[in-house]
mmCIF file of C-alpha atoms in Angstrom:
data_model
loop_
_atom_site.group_PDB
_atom_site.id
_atom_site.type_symbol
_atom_site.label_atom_id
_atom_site.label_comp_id
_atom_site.label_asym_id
_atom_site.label_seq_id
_atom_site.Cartn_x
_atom_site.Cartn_y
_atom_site.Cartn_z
ATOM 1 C CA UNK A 1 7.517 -21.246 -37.088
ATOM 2 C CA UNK A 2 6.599 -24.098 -34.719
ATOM 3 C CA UNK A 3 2.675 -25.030 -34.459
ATOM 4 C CA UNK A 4 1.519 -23.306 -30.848
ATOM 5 C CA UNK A 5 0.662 -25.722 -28.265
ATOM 6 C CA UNK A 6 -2.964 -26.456 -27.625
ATOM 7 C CA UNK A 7 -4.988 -26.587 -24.352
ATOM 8 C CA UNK A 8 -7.975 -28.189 -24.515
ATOM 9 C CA UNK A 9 -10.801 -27.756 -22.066
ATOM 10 C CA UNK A 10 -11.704 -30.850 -20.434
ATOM 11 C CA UNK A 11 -15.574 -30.368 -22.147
ATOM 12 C CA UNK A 12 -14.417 -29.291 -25.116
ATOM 13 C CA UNK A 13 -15.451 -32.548 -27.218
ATOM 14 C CA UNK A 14 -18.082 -32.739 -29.715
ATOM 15 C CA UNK A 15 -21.587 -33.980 -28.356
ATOM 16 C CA UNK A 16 -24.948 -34.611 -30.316
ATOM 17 C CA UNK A 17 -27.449 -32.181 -29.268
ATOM 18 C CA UNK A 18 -30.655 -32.565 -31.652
ATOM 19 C CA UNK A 19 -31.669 -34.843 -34.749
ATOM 20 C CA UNK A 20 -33.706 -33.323 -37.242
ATOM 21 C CA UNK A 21 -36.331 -36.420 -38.690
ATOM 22 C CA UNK A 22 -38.949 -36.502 -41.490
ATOM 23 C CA UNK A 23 -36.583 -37.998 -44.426
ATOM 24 C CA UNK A 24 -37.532 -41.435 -45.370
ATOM 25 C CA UNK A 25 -34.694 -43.165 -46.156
ATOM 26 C CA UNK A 26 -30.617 -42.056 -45.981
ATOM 27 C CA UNK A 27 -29.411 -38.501 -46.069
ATOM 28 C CA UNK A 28 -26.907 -37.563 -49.096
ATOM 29 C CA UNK A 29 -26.417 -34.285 -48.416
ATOM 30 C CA UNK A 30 -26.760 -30.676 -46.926
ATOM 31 C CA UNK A 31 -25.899 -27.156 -48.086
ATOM 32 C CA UNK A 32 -26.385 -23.579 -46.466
ATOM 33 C CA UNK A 33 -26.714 -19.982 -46.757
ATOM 34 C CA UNK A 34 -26.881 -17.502 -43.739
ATOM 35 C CA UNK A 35 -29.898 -19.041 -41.804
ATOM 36 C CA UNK A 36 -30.841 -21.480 -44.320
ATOM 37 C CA UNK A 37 -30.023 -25.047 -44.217
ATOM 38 C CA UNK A 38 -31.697 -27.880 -46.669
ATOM 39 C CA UNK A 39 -31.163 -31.645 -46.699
ATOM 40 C CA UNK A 40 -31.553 -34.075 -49.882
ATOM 41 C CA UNK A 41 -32.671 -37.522 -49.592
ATOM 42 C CA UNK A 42 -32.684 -40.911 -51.107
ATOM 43 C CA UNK A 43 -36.517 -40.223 -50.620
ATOM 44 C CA UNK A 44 -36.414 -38.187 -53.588
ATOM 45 C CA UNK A 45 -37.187 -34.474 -51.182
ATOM 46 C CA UNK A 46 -35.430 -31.627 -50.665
ATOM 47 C CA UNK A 47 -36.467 -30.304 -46.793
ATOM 48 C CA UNK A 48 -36.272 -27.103 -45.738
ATOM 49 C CA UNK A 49 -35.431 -26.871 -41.874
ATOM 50 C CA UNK A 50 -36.287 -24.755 -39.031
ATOM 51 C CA UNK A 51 -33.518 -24.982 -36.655
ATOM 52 C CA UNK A 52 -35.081 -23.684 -33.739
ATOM 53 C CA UNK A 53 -38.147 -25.567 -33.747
ATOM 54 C CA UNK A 54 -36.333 -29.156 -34.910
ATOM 55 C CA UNK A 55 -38.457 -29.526 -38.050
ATOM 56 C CA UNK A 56 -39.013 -29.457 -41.382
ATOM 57 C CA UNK A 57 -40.574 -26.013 -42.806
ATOM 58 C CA UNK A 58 -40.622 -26.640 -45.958
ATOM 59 C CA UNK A 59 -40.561 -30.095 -48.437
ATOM 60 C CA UNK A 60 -39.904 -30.093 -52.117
ATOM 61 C CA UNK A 61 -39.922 -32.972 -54.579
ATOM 62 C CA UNK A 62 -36.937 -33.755 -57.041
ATOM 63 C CA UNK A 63 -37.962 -34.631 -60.612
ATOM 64 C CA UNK A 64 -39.620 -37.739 -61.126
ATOM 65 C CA UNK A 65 -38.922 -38.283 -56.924
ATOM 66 C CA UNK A 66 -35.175 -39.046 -57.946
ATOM 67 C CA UNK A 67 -32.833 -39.279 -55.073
ATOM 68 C CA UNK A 68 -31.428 -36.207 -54.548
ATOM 69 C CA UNK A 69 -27.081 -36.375 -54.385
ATOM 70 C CA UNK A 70 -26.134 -32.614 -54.331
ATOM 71 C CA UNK A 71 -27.537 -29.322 -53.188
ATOM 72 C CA UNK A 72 -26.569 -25.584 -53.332
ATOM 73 C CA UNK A 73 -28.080 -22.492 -51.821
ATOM 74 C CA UNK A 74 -28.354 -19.644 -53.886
ATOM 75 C CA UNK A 75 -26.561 -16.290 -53.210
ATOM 76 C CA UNK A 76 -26.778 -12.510 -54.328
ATOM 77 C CA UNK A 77 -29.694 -12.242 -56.759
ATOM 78 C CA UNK A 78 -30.324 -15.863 -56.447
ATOM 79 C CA UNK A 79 -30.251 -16.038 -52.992
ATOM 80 C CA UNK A 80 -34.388 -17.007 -52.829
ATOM 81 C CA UNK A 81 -33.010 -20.763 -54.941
ATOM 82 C CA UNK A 82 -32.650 -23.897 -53.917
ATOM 83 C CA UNK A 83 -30.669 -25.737 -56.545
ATOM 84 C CA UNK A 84 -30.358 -29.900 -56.300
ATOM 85 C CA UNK A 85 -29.366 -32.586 -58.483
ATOM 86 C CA UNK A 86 -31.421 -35.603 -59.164
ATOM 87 C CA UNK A 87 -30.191 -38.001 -62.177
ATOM 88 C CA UNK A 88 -28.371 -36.406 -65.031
ATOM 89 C CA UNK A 89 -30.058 -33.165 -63.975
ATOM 90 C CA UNK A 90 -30.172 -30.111 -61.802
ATOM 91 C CA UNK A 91 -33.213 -28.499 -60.591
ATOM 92 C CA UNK A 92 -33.958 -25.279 -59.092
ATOM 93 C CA UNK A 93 -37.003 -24.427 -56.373
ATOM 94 C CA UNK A 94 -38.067 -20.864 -55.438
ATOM 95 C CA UNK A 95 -38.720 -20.303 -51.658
ATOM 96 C CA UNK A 96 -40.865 -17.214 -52.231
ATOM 97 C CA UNK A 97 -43.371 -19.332 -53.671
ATOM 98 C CA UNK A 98 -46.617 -20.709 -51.391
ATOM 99 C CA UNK A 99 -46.663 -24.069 -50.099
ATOM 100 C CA UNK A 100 -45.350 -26.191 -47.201
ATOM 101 C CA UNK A 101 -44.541 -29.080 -50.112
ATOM 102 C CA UNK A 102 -43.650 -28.181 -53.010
ATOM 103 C CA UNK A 103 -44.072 -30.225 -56.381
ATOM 104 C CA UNK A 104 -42.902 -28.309 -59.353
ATOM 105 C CA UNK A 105 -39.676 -26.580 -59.619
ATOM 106 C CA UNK A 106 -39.065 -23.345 -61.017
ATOM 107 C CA UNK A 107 -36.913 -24.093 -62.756
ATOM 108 C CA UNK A 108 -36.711 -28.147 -64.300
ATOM 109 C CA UNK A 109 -33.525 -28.590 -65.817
ATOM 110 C CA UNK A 110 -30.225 -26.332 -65.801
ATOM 111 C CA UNK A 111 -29.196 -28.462 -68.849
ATOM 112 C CA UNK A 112 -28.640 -32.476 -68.811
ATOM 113 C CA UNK A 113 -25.140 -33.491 -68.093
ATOM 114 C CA UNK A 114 -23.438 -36.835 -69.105
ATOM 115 C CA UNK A 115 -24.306 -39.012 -66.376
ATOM 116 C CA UNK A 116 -25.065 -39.184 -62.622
ATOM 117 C CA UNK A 117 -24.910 -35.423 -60.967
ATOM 118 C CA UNK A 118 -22.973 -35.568 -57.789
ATOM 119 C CA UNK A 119 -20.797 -32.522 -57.266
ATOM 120 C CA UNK A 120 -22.789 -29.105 -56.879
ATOM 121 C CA UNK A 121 -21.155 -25.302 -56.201
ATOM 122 C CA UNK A 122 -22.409 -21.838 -56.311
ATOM 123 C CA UNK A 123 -19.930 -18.591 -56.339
ATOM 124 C CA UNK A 124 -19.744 -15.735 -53.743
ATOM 125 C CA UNK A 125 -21.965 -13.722 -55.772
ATOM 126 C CA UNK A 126 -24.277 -16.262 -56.969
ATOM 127 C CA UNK A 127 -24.029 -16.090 -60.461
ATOM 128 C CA UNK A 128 -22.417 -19.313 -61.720
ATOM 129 C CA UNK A 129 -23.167 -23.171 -60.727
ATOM 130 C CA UNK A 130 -20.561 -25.376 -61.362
ATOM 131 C CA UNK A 131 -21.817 -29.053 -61.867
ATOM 132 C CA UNK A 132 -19.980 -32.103 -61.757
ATOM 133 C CA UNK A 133 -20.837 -35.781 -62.938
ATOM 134 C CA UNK A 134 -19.688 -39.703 -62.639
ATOM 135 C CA UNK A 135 -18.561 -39.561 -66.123
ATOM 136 C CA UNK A 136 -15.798 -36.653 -64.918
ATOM 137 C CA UNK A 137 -17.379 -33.775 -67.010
ATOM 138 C CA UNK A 138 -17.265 -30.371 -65.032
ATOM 139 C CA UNK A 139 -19.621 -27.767 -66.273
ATOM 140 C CA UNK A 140 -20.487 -24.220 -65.099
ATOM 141 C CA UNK A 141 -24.167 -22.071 -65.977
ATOM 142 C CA UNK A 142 -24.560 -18.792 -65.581
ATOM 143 C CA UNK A 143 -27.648 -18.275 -64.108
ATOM 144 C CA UNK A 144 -28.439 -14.921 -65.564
ATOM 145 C CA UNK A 145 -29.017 -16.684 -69.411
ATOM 146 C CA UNK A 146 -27.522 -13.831 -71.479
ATOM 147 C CA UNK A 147 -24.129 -15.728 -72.129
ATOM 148 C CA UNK A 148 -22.252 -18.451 -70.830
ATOM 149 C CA UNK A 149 -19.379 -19.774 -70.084
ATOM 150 C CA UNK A 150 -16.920 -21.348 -72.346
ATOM 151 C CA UNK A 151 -16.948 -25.092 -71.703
ATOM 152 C CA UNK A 152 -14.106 -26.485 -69.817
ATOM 153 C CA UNK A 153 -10.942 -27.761 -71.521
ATOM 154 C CA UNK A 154 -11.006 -30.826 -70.129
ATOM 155 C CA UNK A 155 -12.519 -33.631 -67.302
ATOM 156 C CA UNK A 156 -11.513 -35.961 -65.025
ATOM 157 C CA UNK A 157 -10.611 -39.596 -65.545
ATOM 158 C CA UNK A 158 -13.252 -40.628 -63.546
ATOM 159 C CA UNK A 159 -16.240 -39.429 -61.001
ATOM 160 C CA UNK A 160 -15.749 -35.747 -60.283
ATOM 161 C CA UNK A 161 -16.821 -36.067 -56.547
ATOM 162 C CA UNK A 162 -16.544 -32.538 -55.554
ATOM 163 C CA UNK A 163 -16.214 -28.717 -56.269
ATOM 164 C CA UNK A 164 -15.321 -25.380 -54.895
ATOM 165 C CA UNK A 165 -15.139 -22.124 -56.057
ATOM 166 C CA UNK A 166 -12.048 -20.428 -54.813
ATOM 167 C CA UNK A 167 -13.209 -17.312 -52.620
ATOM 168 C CA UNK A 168 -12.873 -13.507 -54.062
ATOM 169 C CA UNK A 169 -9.112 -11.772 -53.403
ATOM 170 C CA UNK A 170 -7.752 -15.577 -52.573
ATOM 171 C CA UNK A 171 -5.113 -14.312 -54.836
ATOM 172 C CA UNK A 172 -6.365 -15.840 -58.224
ATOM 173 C CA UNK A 173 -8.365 -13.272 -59.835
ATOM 174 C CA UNK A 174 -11.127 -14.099 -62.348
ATOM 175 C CA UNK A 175 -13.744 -16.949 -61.311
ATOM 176 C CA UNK A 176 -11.737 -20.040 -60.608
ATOM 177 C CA UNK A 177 -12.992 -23.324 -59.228
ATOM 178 C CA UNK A 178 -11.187 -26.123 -57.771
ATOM 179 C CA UNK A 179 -12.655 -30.258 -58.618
ATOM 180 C CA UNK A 180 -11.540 -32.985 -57.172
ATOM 181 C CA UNK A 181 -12.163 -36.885 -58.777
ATOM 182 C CA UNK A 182 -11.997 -40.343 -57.892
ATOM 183 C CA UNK A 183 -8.727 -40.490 -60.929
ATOM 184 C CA UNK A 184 -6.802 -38.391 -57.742
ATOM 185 C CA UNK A 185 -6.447 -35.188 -59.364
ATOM 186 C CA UNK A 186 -7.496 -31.916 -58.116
ATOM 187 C CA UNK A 187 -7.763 -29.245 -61.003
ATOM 188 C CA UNK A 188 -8.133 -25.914 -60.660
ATOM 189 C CA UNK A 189 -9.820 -23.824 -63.412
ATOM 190 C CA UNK A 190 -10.532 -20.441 -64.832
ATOM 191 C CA UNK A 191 -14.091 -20.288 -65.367
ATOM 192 C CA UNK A 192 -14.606 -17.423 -67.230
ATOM 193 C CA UNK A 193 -11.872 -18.693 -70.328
ATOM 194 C CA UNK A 194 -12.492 -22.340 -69.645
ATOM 195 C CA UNK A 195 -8.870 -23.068 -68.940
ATOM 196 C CA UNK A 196 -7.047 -25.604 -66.828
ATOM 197 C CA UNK A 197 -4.784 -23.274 -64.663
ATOM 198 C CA UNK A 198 -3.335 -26.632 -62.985
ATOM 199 C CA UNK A 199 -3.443 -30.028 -62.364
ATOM 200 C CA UNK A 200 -2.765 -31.890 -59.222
ATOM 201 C CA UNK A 201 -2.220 -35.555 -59.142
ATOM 202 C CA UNK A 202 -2.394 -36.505 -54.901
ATOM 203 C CA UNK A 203 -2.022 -40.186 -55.749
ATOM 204 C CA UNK A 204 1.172 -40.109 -53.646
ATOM 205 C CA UNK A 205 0.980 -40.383 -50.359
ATOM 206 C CA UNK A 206 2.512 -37.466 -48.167
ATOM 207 C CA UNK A 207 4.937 -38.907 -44.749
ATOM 208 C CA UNK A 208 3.842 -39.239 -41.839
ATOM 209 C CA UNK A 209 5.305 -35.776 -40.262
ATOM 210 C CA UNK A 210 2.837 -35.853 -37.280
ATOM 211 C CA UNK A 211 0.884 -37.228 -35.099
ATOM 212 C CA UNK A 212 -2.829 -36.888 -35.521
ATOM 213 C CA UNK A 213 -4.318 -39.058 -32.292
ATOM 214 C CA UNK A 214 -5.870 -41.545 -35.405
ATOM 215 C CA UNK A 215 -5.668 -45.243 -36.254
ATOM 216 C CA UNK A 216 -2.977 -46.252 -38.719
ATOM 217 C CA UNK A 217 -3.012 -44.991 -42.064
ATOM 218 C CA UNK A 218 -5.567 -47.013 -44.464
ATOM 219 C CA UNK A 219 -4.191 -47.974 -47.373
ATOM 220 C CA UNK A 220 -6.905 -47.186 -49.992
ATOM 221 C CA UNK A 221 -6.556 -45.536 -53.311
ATOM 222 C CA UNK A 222 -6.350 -41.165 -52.746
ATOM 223 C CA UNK A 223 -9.148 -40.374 -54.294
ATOM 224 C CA UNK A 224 -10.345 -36.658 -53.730
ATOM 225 C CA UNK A 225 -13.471 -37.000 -51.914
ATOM 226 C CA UNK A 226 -13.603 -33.271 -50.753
ATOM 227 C CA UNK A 227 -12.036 -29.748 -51.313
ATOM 228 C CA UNK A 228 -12.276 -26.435 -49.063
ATOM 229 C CA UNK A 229 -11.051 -23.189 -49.218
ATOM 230 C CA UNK A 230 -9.967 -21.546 -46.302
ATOM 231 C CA UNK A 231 -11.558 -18.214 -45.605
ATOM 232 C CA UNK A 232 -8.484 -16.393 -47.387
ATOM 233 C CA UNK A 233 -8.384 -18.009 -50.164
ATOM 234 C CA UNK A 234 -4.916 -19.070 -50.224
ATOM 235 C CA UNK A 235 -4.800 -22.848 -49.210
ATOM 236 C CA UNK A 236 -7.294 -25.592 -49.236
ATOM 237 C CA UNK A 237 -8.127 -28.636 -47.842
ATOM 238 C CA UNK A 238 -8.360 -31.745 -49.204
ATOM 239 C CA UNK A 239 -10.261 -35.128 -47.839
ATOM 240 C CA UNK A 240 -8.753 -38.519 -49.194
ATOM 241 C CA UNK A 241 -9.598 -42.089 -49.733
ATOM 242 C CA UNK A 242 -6.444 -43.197 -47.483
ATOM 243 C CA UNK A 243 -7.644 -41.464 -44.484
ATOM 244 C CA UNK A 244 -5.612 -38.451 -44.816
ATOM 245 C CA UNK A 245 -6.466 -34.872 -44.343
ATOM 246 C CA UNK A 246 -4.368 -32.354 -46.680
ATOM 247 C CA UNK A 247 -3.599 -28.756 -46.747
ATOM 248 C CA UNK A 248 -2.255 -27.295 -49.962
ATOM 249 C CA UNK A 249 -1.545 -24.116 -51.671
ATOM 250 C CA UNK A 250 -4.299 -23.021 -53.783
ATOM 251 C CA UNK A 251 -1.726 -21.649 -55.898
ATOM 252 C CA UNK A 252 0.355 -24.155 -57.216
ATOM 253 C CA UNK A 253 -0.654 -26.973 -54.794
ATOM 254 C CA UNK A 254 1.954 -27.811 -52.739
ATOM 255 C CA UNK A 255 1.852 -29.166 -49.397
ATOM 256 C CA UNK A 256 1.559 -27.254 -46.487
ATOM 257 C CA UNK A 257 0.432 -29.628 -43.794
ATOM 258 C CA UNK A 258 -1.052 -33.330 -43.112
ATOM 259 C CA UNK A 259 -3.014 -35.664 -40.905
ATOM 260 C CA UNK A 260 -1.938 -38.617 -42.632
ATOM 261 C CA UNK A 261 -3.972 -41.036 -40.275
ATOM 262 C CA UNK A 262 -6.609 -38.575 -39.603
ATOM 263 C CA UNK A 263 -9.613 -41.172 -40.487
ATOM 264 C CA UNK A 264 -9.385 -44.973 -39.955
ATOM 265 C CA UNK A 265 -11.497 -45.133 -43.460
ATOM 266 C CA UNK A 266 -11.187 -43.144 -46.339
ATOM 267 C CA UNK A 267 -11.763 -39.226 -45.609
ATOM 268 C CA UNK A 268 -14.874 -38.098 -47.022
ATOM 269 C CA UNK A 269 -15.874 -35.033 -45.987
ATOM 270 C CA UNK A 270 -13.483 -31.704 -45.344
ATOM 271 C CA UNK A 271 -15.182 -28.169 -44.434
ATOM 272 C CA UNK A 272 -13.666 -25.223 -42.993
ATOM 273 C CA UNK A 273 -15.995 -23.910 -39.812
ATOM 274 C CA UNK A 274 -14.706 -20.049 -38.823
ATOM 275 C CA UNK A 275 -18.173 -19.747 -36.960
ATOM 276 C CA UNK A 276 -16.743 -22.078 -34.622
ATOM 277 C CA UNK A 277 -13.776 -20.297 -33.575
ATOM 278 C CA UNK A 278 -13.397 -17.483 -31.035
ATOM 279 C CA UNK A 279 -10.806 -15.322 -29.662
ATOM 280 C CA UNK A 280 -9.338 -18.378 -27.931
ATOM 281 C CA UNK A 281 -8.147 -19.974 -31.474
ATOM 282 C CA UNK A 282 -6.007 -17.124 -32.222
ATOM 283 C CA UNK A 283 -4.782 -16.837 -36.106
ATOM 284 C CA UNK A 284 -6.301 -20.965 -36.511
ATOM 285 C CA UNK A 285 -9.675 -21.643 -38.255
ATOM 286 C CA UNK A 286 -11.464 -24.415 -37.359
ATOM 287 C CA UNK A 287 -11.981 -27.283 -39.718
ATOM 288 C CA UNK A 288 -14.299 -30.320 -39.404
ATOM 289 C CA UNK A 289 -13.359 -33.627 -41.502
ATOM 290 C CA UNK A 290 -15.619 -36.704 -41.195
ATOM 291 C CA UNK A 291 -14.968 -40.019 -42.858
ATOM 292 C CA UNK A 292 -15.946 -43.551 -43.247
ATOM 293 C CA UNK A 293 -14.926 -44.631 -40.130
ATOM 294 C CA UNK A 294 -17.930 -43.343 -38.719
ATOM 295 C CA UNK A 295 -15.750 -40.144 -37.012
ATOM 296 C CA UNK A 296 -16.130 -36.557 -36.637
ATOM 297 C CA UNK A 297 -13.268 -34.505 -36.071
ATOM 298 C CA UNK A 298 -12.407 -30.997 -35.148
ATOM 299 C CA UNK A 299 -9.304 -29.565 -36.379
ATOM 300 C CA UNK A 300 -7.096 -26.419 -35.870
ATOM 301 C CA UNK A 301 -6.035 -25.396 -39.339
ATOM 302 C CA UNK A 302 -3.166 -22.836 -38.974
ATOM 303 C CA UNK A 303 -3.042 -21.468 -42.991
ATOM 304 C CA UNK A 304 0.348 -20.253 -44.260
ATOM 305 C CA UNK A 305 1.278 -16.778 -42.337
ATOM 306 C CA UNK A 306 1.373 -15.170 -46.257
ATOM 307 C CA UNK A 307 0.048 -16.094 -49.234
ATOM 308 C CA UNK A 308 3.102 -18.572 -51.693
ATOM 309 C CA UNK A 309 4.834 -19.086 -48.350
ATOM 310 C CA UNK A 310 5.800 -22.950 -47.685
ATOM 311 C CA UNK A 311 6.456 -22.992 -43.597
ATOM 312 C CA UNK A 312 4.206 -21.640 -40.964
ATOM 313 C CA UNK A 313 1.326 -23.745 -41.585
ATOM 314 C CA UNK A 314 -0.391 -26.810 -39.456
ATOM 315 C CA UNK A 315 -2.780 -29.196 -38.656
ATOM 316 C CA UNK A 316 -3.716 -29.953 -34.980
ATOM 317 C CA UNK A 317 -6.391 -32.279 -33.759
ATOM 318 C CA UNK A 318 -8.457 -31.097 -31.086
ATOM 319 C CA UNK A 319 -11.951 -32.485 -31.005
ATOM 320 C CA UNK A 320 -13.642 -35.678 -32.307
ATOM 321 C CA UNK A 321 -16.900 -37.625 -31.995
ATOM 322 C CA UNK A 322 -17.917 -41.292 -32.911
ATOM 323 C CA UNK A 323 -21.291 -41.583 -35.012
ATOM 324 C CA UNK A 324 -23.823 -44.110 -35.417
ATOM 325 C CA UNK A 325 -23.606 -44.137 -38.950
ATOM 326 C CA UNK A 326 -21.039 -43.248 -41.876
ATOM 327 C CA UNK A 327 -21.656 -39.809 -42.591
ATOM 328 C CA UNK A 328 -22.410 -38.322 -46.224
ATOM 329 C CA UNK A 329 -22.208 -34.519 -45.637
ATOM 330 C CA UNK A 330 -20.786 -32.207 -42.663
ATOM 331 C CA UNK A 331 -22.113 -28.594 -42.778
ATOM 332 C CA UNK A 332 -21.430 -25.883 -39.982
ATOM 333 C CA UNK A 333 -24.022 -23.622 -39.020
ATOM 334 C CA UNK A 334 -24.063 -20.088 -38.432
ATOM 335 C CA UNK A 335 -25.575 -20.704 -34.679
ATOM 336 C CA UNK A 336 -22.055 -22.498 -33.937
ATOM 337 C CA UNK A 337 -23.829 -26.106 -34.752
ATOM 338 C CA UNK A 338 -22.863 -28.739 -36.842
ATOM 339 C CA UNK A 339 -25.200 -30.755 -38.932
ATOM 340 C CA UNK A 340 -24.299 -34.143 -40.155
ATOM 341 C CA UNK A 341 -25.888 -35.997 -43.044
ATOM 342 C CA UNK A 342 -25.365 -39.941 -43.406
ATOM 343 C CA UNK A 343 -26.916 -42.991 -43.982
ATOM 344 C CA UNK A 344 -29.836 -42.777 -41.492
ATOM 345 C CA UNK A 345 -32.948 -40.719 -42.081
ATOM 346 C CA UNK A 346 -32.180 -38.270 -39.579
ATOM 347 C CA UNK A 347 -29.578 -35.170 -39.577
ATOM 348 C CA UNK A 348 -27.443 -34.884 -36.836
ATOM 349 C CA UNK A 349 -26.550 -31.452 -34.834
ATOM 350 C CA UNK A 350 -23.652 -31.527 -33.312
ATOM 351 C CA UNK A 351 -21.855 -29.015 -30.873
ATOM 352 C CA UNK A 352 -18.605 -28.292 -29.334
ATOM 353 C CA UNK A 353 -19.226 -28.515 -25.081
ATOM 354 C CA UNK A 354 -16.356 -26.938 -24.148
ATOM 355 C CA UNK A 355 -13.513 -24.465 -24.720
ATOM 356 C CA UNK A 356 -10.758 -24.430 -26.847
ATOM 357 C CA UNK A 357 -7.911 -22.157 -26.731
ATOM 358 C CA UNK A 358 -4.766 -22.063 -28.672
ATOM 359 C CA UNK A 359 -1.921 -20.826 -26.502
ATOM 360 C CA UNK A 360 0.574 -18.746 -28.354
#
């Protein structure tokens, strides 16, 4: 099946409509849950937005005022947490507590891990945290206490830069999460027996079977910088250090579809963004991928028509945006926004200003 041809309306590009100030110092990252959206800072704060009003509602301090590399909203009986990782640790705030800032966490310390916290994920019905660190280790808690997990079988070779836990009737069963690491594997795991179900190695690069509208392809080492799941479950995207966008089976990992000059830098950030899409987009989901080239990009991600089938799926460029700075985190917003972390002290909010349709 051939990708469908695109028609892009002449607005449809992505244009910054709003920062959002009060961090002092460079934004690592962002997370989000229904309404919610929180920012961690080199400043050592966690900051609770209000959208609406461009400000911050809400400010909470990270043990000992540590920069703060990860975040995760809670979900299900959890769903009042902010969880964040500052150091070796992760910490947990409760938003039904008083206060506009917020000094002591409810909960300190989920457990130290080996070094350097940088890779933070919650499941669908926020229960487990999966944590991963610069010395590779991947860990998941169970946040209700009475048992936990078995640990996992094994790590990566190096940083483990990123998680995600595979969404509910994706086809795996169980509680599986997928890591990615700077060693260029992506594993995926069963959680609940602590078991490597595979192992990816994306050091190689994939051909150049389209063309993406990017610079030539960087030639950098493919380290996995980012993971997403699309809505179903059965694929996921992948953001590498060569540039390159990636979609793969979540299955057994094979490649579906590339933008192998997508980013004139390494690829750093990959997120799926169905809030964005519309009628026009047909069967595509949109997907957002930022990198080191200071660029945003919009994306229409076409996942395999079925779930172990190896044709039907593609990756089509339809949107992109320059930024003043390298960005650190891309999260899309219920409202149809995107917010965009980086090394400035102020989050970005992006929008599409346009249409997009996706003729069949």
């Amino acid at each position: 099946r051939r990708p469908a041809p695109i028609s892009i309306d002449p607005m449809g590009e992505l244009s910054q409509a709003a920062s959002l100030r009060g961090h002092r110092g460079g934004v690592n990252c962002l997370a989000g849950e229904g309404d919610t959206l929180v920012s961690g800072g080199e400043d050592g704060t966690v900051r609770l937005w209000d959208l609406g009003a461009q400000r911050t509602a809400r400010a909470m301090v990270a043990p000992g005022a540590q920069a703060v590399n990860a975040l995760a909203v809670g979900r299900g009986g959890c769903e009042h947490f902010v969880f964040g990782a500052a150091g070796r640790d992760v910490f947990a705030y409760d938003l039904r507590a008083p206060g506009v800032l917020m000094r002591e966490p409810a909960v300190p310390s989920l457990g130290g891990s080996s070094d350097e916290v940088g890779a933070l994920a919650i499941d669908a019905a926020g229960e487990h945290v999966a944590i991963g660190d610069d010395s590779g280790e991947v860990r998941v808690v169970n946040l209700d206490g009475d048992s936990q997990p078995p640990e996992l079988d094994a790590a990566h070779g190096s940083i483990c830069a990123c998680l995600a836990f595979r969404p509910a009737g994706g086809g795996g069963g169980g509680l599986e999460l997928l890591s990615g690491g700077t060693d260029a594997f992506a594993v995926r795991w069963d959680c609940l027996t602590g078991a490597t179900l595979c192992s990816w190695c994306l050091a190689a690069a994939a051909p150049p079977a389209q063309s993406d509208g990017a610079a030539p392809r960087v030639i950098n080492p493919r380290h996995v910088h980012s993971l997403a799941f699309e809505p179903g479950g059965t694929a996921f995207a992948a953001a590498l250090g060569d540039g390159s966008i990636e979609l793969r089976d979540a299955n057994h990992g094979a490649l579906l579809a590339a933008a192998p000059s997508a980013h004139g830098a390494a690829a750093s950030q990959v997120v799926f963004a169905p809030q964005l899409g519309g009628a026009g987009w047909g069967t595509a989901v949109p997907l957002l991928s930022a990198g080191d080239d200071s660029r945003l990009r919009l994306w229409a991600c076409e996942p395999p028509p079925a779930e172990g089938a190896s044709e039907g799926a593609s990756l089509r460029a339809v949107g992109s945006a320059s930024l003043a700075q390298k960005p650190n985190w891309v999260l899309p917003h219920p409202s149809g926004v995107v917010c965009v972390a980086g090394t400035s002290d102020a989050v970005g909010v992006w929008r599409v200003s346009g249409g997009i349709r996706i003729r069949t």
